[in-house]
Coordinates of C-alpha atoms in Angstrom, one line a residue:
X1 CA 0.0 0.0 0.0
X2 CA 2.7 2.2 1.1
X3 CA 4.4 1.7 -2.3
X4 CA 1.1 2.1 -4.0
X5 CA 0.5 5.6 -2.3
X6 CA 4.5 6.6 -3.4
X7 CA 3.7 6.4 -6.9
X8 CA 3.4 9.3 -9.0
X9 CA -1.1 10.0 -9.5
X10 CA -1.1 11.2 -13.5
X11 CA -3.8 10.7 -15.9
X12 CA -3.4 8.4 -18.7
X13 CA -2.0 9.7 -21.8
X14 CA -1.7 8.2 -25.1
X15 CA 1.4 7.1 -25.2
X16 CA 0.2 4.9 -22.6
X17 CA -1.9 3.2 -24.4
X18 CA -1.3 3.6 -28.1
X19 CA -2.0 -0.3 -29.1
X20 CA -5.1 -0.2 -27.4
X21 CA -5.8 3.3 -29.1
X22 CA -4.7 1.9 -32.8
X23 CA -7.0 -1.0 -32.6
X24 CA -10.1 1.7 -32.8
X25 CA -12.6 -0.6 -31.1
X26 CA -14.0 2.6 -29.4
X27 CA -13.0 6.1 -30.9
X28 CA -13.6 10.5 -30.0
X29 CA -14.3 11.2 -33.2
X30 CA -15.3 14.9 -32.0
X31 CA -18.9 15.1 -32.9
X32 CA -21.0 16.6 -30.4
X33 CA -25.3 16.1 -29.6
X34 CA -27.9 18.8 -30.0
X35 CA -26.7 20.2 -26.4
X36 CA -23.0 19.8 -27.0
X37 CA -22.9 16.5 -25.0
X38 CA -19.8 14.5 -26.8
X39 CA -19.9 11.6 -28.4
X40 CA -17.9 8.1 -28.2
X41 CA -18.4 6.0 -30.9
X42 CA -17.9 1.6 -30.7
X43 CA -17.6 1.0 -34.3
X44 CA -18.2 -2.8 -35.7
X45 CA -15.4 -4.8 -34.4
X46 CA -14.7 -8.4 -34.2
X47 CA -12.9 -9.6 -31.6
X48 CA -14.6 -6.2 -29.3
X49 CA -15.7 -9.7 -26.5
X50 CA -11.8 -10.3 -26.7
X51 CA -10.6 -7.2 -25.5
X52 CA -9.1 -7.5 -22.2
X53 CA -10.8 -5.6 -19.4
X54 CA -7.9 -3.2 -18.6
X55 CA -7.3 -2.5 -21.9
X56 CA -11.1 -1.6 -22.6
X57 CA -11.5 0.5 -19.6
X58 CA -8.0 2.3 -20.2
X59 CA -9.4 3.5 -23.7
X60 CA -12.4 4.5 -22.5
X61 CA -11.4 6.4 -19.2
X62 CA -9.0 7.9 -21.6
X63 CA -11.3 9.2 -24.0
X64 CA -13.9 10.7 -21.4
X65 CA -10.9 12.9 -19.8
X66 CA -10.4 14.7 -23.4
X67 CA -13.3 16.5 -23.5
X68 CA -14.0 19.8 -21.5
X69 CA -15.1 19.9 -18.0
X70 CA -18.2 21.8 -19.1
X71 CA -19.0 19.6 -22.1
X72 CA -18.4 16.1 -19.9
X73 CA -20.6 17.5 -17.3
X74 CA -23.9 17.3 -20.1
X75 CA -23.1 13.6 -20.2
X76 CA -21.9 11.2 -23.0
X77 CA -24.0 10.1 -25.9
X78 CA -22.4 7.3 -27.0
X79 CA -23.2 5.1 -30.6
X80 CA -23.0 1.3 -30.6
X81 CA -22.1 0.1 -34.4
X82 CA -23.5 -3.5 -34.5
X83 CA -25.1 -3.5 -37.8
X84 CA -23.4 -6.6 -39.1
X85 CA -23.1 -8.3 -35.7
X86 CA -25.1 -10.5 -33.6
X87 CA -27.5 -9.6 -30.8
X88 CA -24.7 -11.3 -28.6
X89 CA -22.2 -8.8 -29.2
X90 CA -25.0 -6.1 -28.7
X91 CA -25.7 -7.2 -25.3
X92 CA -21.9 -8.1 -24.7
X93 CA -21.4 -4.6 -25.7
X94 CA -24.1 -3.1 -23.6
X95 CA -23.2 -5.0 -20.5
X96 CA -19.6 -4.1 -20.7
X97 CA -20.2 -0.6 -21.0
X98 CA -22.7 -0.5 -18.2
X99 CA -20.6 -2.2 -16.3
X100 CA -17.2 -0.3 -16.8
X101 CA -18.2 3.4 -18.1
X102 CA -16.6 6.0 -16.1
X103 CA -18.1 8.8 -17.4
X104 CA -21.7 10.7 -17.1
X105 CA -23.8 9.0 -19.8
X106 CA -26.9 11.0 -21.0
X107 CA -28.1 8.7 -24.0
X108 CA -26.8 4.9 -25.5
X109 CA -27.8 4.5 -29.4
X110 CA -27.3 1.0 -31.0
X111 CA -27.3 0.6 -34.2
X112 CA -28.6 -3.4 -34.3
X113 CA -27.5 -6.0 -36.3
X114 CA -29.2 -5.4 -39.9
X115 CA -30.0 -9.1 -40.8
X116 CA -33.4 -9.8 -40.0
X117 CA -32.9 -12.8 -37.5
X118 CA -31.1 -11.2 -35.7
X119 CA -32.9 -8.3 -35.4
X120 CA -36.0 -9.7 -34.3
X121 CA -33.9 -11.4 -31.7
X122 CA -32.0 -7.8 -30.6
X123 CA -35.9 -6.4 -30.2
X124 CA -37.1 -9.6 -27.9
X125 CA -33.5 -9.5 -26.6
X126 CA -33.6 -5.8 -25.3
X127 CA -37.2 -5.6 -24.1
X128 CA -36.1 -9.0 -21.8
X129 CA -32.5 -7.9 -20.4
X130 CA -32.7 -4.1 -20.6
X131 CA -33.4 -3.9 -16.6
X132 CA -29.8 -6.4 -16.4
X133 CA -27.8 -3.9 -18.1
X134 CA -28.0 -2.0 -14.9
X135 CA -28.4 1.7 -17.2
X136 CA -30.2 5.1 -15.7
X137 CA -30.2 6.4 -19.1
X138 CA -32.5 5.5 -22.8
X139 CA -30.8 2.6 -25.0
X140 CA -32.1 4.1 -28.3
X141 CA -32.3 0.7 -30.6
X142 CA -32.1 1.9 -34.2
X143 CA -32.4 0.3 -37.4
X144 CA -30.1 2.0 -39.8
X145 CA -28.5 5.5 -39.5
X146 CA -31.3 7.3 -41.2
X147 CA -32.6 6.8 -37.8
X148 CA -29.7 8.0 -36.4
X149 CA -30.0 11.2 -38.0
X150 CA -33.0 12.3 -36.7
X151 CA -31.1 12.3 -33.4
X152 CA -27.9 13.7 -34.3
X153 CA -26.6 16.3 -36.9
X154 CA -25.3 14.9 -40.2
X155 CA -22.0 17.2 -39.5
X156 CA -21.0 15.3 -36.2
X157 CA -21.2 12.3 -37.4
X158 CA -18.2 10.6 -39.4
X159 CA -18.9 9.6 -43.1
X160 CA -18.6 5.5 -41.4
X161 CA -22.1 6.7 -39.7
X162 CA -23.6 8.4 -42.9
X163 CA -22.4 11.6 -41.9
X164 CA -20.5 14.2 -43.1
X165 CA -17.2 15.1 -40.0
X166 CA -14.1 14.2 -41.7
X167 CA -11.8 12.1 -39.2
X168 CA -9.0 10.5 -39.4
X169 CA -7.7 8.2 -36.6
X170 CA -4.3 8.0 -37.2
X171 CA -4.0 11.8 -37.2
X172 CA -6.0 12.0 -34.2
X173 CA -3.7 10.0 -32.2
X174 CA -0.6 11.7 -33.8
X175 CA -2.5 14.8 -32.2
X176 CA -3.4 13.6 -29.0
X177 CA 0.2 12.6 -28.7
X178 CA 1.6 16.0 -29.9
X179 CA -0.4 17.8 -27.7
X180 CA -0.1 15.8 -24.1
X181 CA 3.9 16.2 -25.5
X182 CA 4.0 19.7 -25.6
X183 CA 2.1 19.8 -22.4
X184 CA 4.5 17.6 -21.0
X185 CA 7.3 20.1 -22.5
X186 CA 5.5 22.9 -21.0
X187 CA 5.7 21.5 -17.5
X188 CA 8.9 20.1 -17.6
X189 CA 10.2 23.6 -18.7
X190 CA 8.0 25.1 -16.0
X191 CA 9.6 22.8 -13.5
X192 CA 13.2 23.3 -15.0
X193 CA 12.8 26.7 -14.8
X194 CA 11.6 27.2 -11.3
X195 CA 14.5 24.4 -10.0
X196 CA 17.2 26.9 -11.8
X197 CA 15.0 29.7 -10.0
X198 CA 15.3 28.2 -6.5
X199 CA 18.9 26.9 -6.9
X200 CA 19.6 31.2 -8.3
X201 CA 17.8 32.1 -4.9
X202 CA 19.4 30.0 -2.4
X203 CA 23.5 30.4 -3.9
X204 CA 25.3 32.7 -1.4
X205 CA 27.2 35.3 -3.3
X206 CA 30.7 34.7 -3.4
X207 CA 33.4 36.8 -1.7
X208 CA 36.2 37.2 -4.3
X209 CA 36.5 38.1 -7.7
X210 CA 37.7 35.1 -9.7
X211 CA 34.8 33.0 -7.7
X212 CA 32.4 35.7 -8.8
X213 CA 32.9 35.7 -12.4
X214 CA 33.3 32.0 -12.6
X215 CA 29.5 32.3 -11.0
X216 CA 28.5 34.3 -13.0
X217 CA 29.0 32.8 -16.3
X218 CA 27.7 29.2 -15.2
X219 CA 24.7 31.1 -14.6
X220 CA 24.5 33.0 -17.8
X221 CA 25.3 29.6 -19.7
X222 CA 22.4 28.0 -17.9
X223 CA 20.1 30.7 -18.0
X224 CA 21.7 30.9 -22.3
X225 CA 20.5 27.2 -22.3
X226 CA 16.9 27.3 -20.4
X227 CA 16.4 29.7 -23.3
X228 CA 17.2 28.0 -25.8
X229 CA 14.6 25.2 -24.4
X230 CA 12.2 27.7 -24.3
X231 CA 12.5 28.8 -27.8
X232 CA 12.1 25.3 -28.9
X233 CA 8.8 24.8 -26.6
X234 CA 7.3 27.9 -27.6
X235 CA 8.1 26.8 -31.7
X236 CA 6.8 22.7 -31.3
X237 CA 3.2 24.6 -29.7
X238 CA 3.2 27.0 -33.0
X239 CA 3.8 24.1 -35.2
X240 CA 1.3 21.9 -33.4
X241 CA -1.2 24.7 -33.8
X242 CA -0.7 24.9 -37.3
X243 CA -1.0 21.5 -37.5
X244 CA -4.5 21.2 -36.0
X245 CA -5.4 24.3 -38.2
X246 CA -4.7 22.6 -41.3
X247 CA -7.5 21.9 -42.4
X248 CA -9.3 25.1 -41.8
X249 CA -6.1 26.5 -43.8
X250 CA -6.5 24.4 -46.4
X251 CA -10.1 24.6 -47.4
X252 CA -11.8 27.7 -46.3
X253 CA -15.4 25.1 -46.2
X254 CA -13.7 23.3 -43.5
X255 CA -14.4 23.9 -40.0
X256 CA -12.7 22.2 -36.8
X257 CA -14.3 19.9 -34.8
X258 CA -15.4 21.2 -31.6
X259 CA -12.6 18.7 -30.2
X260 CA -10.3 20.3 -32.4
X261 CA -11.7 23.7 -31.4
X262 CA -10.7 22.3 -27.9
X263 CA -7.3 21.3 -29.0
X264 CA -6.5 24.7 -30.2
X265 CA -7.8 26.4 -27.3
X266 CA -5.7 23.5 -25.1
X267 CA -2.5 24.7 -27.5
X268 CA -3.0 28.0 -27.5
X269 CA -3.6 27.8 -23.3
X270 CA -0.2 26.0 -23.3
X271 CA 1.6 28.5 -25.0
X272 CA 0.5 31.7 -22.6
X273 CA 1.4 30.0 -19.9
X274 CA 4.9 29.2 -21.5
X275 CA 5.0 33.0 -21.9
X276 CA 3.7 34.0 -18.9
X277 CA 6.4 31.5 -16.8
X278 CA 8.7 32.9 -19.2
X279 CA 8.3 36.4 -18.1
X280 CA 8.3 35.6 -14.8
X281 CA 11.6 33.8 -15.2
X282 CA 13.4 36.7 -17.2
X283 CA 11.9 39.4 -14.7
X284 CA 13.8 37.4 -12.3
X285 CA 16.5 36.5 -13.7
X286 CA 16.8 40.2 -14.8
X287 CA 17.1 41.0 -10.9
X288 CA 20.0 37.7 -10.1
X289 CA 21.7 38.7 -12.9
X290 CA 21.7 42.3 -12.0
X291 CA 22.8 41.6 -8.3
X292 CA 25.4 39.0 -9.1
X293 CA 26.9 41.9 -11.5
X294 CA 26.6 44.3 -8.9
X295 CA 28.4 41.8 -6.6
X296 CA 31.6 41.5 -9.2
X297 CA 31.7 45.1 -8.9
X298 CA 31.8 44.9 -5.2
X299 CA 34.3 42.3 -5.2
X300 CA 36.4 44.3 -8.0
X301 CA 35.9 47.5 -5.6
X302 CA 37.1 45.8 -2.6
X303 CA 39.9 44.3 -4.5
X304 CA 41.2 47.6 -5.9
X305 CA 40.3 49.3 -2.6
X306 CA 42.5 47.1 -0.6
X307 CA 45.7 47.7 -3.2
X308 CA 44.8 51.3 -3.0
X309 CA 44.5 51.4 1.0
X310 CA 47.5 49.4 1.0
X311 CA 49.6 52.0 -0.9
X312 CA 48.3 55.2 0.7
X313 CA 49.2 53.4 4.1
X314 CA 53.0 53.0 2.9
X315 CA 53.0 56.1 1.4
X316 CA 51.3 57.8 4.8
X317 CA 54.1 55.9 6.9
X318 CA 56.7 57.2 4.4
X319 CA 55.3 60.7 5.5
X320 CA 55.1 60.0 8.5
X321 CA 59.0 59.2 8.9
X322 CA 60.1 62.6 7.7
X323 CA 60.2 64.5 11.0
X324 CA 63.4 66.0 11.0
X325 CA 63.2 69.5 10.0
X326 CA 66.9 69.9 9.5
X327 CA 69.8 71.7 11.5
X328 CA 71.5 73.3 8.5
X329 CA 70.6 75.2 4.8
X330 CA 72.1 72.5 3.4
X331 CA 70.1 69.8 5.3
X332 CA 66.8 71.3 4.8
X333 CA 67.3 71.8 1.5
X334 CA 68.0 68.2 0.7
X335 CA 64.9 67.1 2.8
X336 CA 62.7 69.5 0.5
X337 CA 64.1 67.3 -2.4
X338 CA 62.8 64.2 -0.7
X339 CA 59.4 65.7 0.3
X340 CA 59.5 66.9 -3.6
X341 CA 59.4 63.6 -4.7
X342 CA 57.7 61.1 -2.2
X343 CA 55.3 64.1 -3.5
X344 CA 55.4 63.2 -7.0
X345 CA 55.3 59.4 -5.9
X346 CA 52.4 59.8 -3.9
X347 CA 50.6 61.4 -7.6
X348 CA 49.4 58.2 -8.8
X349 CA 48.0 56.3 -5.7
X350 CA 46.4 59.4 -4.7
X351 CA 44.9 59.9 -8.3
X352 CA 43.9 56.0 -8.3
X353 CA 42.3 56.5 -4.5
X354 CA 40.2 59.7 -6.4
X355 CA 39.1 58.0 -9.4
X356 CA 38.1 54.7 -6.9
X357 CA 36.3 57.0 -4.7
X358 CA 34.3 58.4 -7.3
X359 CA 33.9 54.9 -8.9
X360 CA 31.9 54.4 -5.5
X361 CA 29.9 56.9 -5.7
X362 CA 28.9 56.5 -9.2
X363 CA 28.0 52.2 -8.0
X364 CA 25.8 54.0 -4.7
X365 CA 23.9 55.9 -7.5
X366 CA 22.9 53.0 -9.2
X367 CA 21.2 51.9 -6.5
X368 CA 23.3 49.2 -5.6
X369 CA 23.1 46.6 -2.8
X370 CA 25.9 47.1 -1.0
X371 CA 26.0 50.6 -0.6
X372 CA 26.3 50.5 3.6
X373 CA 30.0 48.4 2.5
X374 CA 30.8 51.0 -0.3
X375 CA 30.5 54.7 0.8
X376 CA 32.4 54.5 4.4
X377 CA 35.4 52.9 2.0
X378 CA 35.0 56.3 -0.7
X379 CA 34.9 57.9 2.9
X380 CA 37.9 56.9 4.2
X381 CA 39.6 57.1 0.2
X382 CA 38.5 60.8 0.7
X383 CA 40.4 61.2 4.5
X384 CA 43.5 60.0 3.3
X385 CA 44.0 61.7 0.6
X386 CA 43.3 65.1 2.3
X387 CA 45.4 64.5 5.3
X388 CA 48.3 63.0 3.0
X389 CA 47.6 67.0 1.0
X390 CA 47.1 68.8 4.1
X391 CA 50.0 67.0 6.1
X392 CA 52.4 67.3 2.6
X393 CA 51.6 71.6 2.8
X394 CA 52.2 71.5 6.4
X395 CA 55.8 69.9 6.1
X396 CA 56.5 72.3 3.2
X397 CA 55.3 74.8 5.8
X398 CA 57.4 73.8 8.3
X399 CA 60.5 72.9 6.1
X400 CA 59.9 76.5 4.9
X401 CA 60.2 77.8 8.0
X402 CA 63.6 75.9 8.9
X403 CA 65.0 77.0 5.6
X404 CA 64.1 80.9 6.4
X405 CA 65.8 79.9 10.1
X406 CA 68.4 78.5 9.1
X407 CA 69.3 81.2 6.0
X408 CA 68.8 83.8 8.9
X409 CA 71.4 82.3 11.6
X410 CA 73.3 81.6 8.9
X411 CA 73.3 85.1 7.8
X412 CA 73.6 86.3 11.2
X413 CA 76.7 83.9 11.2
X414 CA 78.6 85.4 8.2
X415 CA 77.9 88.8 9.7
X416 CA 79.6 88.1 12.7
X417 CA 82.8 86.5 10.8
X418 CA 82.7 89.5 8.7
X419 CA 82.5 91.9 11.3
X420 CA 85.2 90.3 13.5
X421 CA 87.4 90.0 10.4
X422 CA 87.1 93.7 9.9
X423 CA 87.7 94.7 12.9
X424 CA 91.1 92.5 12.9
X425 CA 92.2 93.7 9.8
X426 CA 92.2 97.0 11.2
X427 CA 96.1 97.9 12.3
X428 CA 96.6 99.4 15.2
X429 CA 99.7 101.5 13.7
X430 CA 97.5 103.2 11.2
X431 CA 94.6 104.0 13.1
X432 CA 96.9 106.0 15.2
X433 CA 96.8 109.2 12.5
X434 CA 94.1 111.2 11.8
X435 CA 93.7 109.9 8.1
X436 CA 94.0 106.4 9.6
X437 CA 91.1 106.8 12.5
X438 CA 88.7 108.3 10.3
X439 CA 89.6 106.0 7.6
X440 CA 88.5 103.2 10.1
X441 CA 85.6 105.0 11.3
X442 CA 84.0 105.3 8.3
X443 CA 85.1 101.1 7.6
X444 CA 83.2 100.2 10.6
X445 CA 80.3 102.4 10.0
X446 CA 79.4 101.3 6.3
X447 CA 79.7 97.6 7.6
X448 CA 77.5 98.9 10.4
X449 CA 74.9 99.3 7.8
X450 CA 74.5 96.1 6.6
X451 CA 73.7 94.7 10.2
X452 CA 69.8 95.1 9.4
X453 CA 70.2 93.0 6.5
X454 CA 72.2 90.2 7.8
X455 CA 71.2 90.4 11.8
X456 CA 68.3 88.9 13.4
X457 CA 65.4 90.4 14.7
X458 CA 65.5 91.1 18.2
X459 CA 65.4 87.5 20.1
X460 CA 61.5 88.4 21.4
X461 CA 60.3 88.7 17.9
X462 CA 62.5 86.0 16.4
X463 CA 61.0 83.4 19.0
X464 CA 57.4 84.4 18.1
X465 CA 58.4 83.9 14.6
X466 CA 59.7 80.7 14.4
X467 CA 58.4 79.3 18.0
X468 CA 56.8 76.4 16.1
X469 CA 60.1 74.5 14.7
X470 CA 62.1 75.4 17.7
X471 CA 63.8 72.6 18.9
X472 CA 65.8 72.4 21.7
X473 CA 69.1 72.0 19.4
X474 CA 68.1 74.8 17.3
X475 CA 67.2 77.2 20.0
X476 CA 70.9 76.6 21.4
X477 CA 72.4 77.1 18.4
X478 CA 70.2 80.4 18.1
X479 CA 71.3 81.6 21.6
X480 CA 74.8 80.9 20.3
X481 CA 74.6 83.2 17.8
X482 CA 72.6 85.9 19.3
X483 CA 75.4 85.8 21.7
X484 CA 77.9 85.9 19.1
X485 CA 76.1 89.1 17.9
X486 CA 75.6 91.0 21.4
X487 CA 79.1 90.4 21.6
X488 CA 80.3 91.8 18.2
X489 CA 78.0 94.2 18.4
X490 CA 80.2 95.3 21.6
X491 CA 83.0 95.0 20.2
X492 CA 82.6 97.7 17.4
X493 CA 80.9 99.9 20.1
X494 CA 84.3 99.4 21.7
X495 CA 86.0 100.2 18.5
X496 CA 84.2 103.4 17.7
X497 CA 84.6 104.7 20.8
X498 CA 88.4 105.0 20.8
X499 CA 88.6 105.4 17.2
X500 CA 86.2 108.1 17.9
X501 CA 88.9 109.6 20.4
X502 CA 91.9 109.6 18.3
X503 CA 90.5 111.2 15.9
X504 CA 89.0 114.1 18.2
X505 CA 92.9 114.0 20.0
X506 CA 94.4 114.5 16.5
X507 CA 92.1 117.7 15.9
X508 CA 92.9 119.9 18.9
X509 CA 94.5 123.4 17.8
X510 CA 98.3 123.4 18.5
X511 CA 99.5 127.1 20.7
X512 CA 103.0 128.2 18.5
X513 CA 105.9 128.3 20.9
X514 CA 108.9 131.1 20.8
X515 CA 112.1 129.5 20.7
X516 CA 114.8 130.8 23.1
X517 CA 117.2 133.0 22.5
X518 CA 119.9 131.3 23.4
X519 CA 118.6 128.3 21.2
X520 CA 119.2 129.8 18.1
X521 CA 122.2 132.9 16.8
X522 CA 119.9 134.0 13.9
X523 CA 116.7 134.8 13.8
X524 CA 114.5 131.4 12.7
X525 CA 111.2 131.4 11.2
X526 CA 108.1 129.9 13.4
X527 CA 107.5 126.6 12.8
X528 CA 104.2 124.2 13.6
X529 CA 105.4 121.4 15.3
X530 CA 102.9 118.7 14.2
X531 CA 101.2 115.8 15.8
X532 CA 102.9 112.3 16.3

């Protein structure tokens, strides 16, 4: 039982039964009553007592599920052929049917055996066993199929019957099969399609580039492929429609059974919902494609954001390391060199941190995902890059500075070299004239001018000015050299000063003196006895 209840419940289809089908001891020939109720025909057939129960119950079962709900529901009119039979195969017939009909029945014609015998035996026989045959509905007995006629249109009866609906078995099974074919394409596709849906749904995205792309062309392959499938579904229904149509296209007098109205309506049901799963499956497939996309570009971002983040880190540390602001012109001019070019190295990994950055912004207005992942990484992209500019100006700043420092003590320096050069240079023999004072006066006074040029400002203002770079070496060697220049300073003070008073010794008026008398026998002329 357990087994039993495992198997898979499906209705029979024809390829089921197709032997049973091709020995058309009981056929759907599409002919329909006055009301639309459908009718199955039992044509004249031998061996019909022969025909194992299964079988006959298969083929009939089968043939009552073709019709519509709505037209099944109105009941089956079915037509026993037995016009060159026996009453025995009219009652074998009748009690089989009774017996193993699954459908709703609504009226039973038999067309009885046409010898005379035997049908004056079919009337005694159906007036004595008509209560055995266990039927709720009319057996219509009927001599020939004039009769027949007054019950049921010439058009929906086949030409077998003396009427005028063109069938052909053969090509009604080859379109029953086609049809429960496509229907079983339409599903399987259905079913393919929603597997490759839930299998798209549940795959976690994956967290590296290669991995990514890899995923995303198996899907596009398969999602390439479940087209393809489509396309062939969607052209074996067109070419089954035109195949049911045929007729209608082929003779413009022709007109399509209401069975074959119902296959085309069965077709052309078949194909919308092929449509209709297939725009289901491309809007979302539309969307997986769109996020795994979205998630290569995430991967690709993350990859170039950790090479860029990697470089601006060096190149931060690199900054970082140049502290020194030098001791010496020479010094600082060297590291203004180096912060030149870790500069001009720093160019490309800031420009590929911009264009990144702005890469990110342009993904976050495209709606993607992942934007709560992407803009604090532009963010920080952003952050770097300013403090690496402002931090670069503020070493040029302070190197800037130095230099002026430096260039000044330096100055200051050279001043005092100068200074106590001249003042060495100065003989003391010659400055003891007039000429040679004054001479030296003026020496000291023109080099006296060039002290605003090459001295530093007064120590107050000089410590305001440069209080930022002042390191505690500096500021010693700045002391130093104010020092140097107090002392200088004093020492041409010192200079002036008695330079100053030889000169004023050597202009004092000198009184002329009268020689003595006794000095001199002749009379001498005055002479000015001048200054050592």
């Amino acid at each position: 039982t357990d087994e039993i209840m495992q198997q898979e419940i499906r209705p029979l289809v024809a390829v089921d039964i197709i032997e049973q089908l091709h020995r058309q001891f009981a056929i759907l020939s599409g002919g329909r009553g006055k009301d639309g109720a459908p009718i199955i025909t039992f044509p004249e057939f031998a061996g019909f007592s022969d025909i194992p129960d299964e079988d006959f119950l298969n083929v009939v079962t089968y043939l009552t599920s073709i019709p519509s709900l709505e037209a099944a529901s109105i009941g089956f009119i079915i037509i026993i052929d037995r016009r060159r039979d026996k009453w025995s195969a009219v009652k074998a017939s009748l009690t089989r049917i009774a017996g193993a009909f699954p459908g709703n029945l609504q009226l039973v014609f038999v067309l009885r055996p046409s010898r005379f015998i035997q049908r004056t035996i079919a009337d005694i026989g159906i007036k004595l066993y008509r209560d055995d045959f266990k039927m709720k509905v009319p057996i219509i007995m009927l001599n020939s199929v004039s009769d027949l006629h007054g019950y049921i249109d010439k058009s929906q009866l086949t030409r077998e019957l003396g009427g005028t609906l063109e069938y052909g078995h053969s090509q009604w099974i080859h379109h029953r099969t086609a049809i429960e074919n496509f229907a079983m394409t339409v599903k399987t596709t259905a079913q393919m399609l929603q597997t490759f849906g839930t299998d798209l749904a549940e795959t976690e995205l994956p967290n590296d580039v290669q991995c990514t792309e890899e995923l995303l062309s198996a899907h596009t392959d398969h999602h390439s492929k479940l087209k393809d499938e489509l396309k062939l579904a969607v052209k074996q229904g067109a070419t089954l429609l035109t195949c049911i149509r045929e007729p209608v296209t082929r003779s413009a007098n022709s007109k399509l059974s209401p069975d074959e109205l119902e296959n085309v309506a069965t077709v052309e049901r078949l194909l919308a919902q092929l449509d209709e799963t297939e725009k289901a499956f491309d809007q979302f497939w539309t969307k997986h494609h769109l996020k795994l996309e979205q998630c290569l570009q995430l991967r690709h971002f993350e990859h170039n954001f950790r090479e860029v983040k990697l470089a601006l880190d060096n190149l931060m540390e690199a900054q970082a390391g140049f502290a020194d602001i030098g001791d010496s012109v020479t010094r600082v001019e060297h590291l203004l060199r180096e912060q030149k070019q870790l500069e001009e190295k720093g160019q490309e990994p800031l420009e590929k941190a911009q264009s990144l950055a702005l890469h990110g912004e342009q993904l976050i207005q495209n709606n993607h995902y992942a934007v709560d992942s992407i803009r604090p990484k532009c963010v920080e992209l952003r952050r770097i890059c300013d403090d690496f500019t402002n931090e670069t100006k503020k070493k040029y700043d302070l190197l800037g500075k130095s230099l002026e420092l430096h260039k000044q003590l330096d100055k200051a320096s050279q001043w005092c070299e100068a200074g106590i050069y001249l003042l060495a240079s100065q003989a003391v023999d010659k400055c003891q004239s007039q000429e040679g004072a004054e001479t030296a006066l003026v020496e000291i006074e023109k080099f006296l001018v060039t002290a605003k040029e090459h001295q530093l400002s007064n120590p107050k203002e000089f410590y305001n000015q440069f209080d930022m770079i002042l390191t505690p070496e500096i500021k010693a060697n700045a002391q130093r050299i104010l020092q140097k220049l107090e002392d200088v300073q004093e020492m041409f003070d010192k200079r002036q000063v008695s330079l100053k008073k030889l000169a004023a010794k050597q202009t004092r008026p000198v009184q002329p003196v009268a020689p003595h008398p006794e000095s001199s026998p002749k009379r001498a002329s005055p002479k000015i006895t001048r200054p050592a």
